[in-house]
Tab-separated table of C-alpha atoms and ligand atoms in Angstrom:
chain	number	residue	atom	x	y	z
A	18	UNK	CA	0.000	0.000	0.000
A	19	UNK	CA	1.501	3.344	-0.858
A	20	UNK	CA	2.140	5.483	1.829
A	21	UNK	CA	0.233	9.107	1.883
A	22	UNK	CA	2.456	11.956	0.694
A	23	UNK	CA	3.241	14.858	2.957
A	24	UNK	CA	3.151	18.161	1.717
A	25	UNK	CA	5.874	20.149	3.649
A	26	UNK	CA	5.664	24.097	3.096
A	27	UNK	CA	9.166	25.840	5.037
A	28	UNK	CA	8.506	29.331	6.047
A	29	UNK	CA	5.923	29.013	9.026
A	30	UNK	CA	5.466	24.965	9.636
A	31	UNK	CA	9.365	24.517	9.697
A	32	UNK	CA	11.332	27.847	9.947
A	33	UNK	CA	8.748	30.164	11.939
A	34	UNK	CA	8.747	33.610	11.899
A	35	UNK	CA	7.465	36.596	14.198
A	36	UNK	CA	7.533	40.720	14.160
A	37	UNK	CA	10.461	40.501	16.200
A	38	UNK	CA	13.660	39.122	15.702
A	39	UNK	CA	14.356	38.468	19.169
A	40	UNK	CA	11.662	36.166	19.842
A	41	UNK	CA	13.061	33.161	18.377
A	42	UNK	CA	10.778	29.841	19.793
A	43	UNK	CA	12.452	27.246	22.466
A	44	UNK	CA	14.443	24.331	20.878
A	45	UNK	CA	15.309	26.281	17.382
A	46	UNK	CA	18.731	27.074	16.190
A	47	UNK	CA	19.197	30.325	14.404
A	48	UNK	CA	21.156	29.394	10.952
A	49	UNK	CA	22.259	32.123	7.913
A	50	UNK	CA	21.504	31.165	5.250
A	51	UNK	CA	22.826	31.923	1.553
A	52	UNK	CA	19.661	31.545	-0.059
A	53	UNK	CA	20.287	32.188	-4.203
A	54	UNK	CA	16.848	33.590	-4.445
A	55	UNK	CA	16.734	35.930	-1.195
A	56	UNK	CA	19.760	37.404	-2.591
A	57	UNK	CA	18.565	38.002	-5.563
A	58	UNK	CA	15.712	39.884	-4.565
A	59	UNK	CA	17.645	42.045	-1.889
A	60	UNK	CA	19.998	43.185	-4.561
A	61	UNK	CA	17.245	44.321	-6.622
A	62	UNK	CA	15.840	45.799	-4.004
A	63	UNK	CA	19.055	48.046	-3.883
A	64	UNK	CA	21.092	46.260	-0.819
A	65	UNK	CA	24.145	46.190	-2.141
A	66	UNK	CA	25.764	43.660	0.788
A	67	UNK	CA	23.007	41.366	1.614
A	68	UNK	CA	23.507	39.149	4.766
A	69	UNK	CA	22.470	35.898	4.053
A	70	UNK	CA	18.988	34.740	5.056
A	71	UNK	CA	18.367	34.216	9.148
A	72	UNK	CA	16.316	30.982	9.451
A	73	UNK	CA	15.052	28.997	12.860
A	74	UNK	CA	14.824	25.524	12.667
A	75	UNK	CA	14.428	22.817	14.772
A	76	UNK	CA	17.208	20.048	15.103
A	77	UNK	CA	14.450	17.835	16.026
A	78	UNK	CA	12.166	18.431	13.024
A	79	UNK	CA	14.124	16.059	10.134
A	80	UNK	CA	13.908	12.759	11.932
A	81	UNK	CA	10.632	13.477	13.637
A	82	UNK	CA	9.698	14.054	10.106
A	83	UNK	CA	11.157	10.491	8.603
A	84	UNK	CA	9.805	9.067	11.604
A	85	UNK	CA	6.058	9.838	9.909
A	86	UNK	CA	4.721	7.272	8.132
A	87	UNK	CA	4.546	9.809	4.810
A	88	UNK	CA	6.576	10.382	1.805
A	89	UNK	CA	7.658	13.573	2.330
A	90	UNK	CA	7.871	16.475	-0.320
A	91	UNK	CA	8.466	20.034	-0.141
A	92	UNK	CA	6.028	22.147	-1.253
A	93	UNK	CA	7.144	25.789	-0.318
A	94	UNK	CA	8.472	28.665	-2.619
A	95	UNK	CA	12.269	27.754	-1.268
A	96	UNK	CA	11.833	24.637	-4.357
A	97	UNK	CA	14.868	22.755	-4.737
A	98	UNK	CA	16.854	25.212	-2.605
A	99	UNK	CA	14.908	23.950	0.145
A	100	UNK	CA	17.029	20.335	-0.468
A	101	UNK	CA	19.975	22.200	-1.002
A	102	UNK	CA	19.951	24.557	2.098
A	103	UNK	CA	17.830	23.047	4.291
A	104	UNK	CA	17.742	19.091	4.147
A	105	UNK	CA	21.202	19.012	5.625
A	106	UNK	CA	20.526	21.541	9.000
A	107	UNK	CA	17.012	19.594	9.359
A	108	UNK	CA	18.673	16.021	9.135
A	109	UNK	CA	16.599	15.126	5.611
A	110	UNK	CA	17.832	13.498	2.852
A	111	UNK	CA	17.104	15.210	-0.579
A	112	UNK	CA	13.400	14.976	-1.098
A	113	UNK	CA	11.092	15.624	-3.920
A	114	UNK	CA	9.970	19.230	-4.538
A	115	UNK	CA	6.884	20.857	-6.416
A	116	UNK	CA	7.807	23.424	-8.981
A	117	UNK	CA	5.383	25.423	-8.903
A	118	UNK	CA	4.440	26.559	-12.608
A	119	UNK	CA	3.800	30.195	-11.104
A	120	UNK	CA	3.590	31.381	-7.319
A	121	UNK	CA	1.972	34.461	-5.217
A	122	UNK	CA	-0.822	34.457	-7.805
A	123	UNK	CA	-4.219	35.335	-7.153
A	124	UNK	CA	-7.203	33.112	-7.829
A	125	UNK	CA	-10.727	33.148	-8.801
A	126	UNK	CA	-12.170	31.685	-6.126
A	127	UNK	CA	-9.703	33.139	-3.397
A	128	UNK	CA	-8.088	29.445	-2.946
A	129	UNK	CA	-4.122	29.539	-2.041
A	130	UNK	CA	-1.994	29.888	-4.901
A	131	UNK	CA	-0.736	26.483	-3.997
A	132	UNK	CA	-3.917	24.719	-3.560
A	133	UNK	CA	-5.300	23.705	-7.171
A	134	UNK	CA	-1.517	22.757	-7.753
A	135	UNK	CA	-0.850	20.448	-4.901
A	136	UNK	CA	-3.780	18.353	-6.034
A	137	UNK	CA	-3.142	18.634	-9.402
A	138	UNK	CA	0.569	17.271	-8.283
A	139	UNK	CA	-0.553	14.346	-5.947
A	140	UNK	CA	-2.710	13.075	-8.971
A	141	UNK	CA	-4.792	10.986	-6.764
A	142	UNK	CA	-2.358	10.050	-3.756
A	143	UNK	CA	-3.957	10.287	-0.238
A	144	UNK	CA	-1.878	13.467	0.834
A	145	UNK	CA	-1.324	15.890	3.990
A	146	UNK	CA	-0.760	18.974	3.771
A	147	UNK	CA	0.982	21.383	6.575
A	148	UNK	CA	1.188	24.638	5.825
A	149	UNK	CA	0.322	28.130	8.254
A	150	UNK	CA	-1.611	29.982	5.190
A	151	UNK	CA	-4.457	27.421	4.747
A	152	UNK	CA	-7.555	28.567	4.930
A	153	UNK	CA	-11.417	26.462	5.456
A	154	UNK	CA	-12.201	27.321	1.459
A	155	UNK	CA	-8.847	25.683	0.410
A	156	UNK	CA	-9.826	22.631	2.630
A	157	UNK	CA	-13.274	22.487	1.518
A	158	UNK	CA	-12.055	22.750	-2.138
A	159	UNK	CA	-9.668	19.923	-1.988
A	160	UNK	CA	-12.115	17.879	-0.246
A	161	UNK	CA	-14.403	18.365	-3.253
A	162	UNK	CA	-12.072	18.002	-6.082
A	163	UNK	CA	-9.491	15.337	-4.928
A	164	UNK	CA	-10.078	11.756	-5.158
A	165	UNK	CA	-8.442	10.611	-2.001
A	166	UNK	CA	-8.398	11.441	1.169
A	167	UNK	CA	-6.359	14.443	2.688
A	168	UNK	CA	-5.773	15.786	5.366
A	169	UNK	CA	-5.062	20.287	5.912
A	170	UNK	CA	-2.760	21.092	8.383
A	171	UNK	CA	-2.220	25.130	9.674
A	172	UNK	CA	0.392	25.325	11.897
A	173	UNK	CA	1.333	28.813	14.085
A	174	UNK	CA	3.778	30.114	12.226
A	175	UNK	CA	4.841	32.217	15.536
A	176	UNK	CA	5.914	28.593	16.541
A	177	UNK	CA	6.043	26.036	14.174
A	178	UNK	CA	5.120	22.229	14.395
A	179	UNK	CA	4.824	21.138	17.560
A	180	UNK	CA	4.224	17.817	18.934
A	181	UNK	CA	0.370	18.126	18.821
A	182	UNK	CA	0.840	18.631	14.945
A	183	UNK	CA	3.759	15.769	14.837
A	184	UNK	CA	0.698	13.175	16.673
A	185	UNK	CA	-2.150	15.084	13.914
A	186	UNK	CA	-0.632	13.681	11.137
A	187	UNK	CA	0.469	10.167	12.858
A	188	UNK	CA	-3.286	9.669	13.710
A	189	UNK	CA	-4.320	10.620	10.494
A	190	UNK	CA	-1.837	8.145	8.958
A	191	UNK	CA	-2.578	5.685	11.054
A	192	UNK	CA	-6.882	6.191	10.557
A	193	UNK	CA	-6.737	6.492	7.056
A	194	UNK	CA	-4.620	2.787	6.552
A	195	UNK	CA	-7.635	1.691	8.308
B	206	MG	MG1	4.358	29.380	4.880
């Protein structure tokens, strides 16, 4: 039986972020980051020196993660820099990544950019997603248009997952084998 696939998104579920800099959450390590992309944009944005990228994560997070009884796949704008950046602080091996054909656009019926994709990319594999931008249309829409089950998780992003949203999605696992 395959297993369901996990839909990871970074900035919020894995690498939360606040107003404040200062208020980093218990257990995360604050890494920098030379993200390709960041830089790019700061550049443009007339920052002649950009630092690299300050990111929180968890030590914990990668092998609680493998631990899950999911295929896991990123789905978060950080693509295949995710694997390349990422993967190695969290303790992952390279995983699959969406590439998203377009992202930050807007939709008809006010669905997450990433919504119509992510189903469009599990083509019919039971799926979970965690994410902190999901809102009840996007899981009433995938509800109604995917074949399988799935499961929507929003996570804080003032904290990231925690271990009530590492036992949601070993529950749901577990109940949907069944
Ligand atoms: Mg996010």
């Amino acid at each position: 039986m395959t297993r369901p696939l996990l839909l990871l998104d970074v900035d919020g579920p894995l690498a939360p972020y606040v107003g404040s800099p200062y208020r980093r959450p218990d257990g995360y390590l604050t890494h920098r980051v030379p993200v390709r992309s960041w830089r790019e944009r700061q550049l443009a944005s007339g920052i002649r020196n950009p630092r690299p990228l300050r990111v929180w994560l968890h030590p914990e997070h990668g092998p609680a993660l493998l631990a899950l009884p999911y295929d896991l796949v990123w789905a978060t704008t950080w693509k295949d820099e995710a694997n390349q950046h990422l993967a190695p602080l969290l303790g992952l091996p390279e995983l699959p990544y969406v590439d998203w054909p377009s992202m930050h656009h807007g939709d008809p019926e006010g669905l997450h950019w990433k919504t119509r994709h992510l189903v469009a990319w599990a083509a019919g594999r039971p799926f979970a997603w965690v994410d902190d931008e999901i809102q009840p249309r996007d899981t009433a829409w995938i509800a109604a248009h995917h074949p399988a089950p799935a499961l929507t998780l929003t996570v804080d992003h003032r904290y990231g997952l925690r271990p009530g949203d590492f036992a949601a999605l070993a529950d749901w696992a577990e109940r949907s084998r069944s």
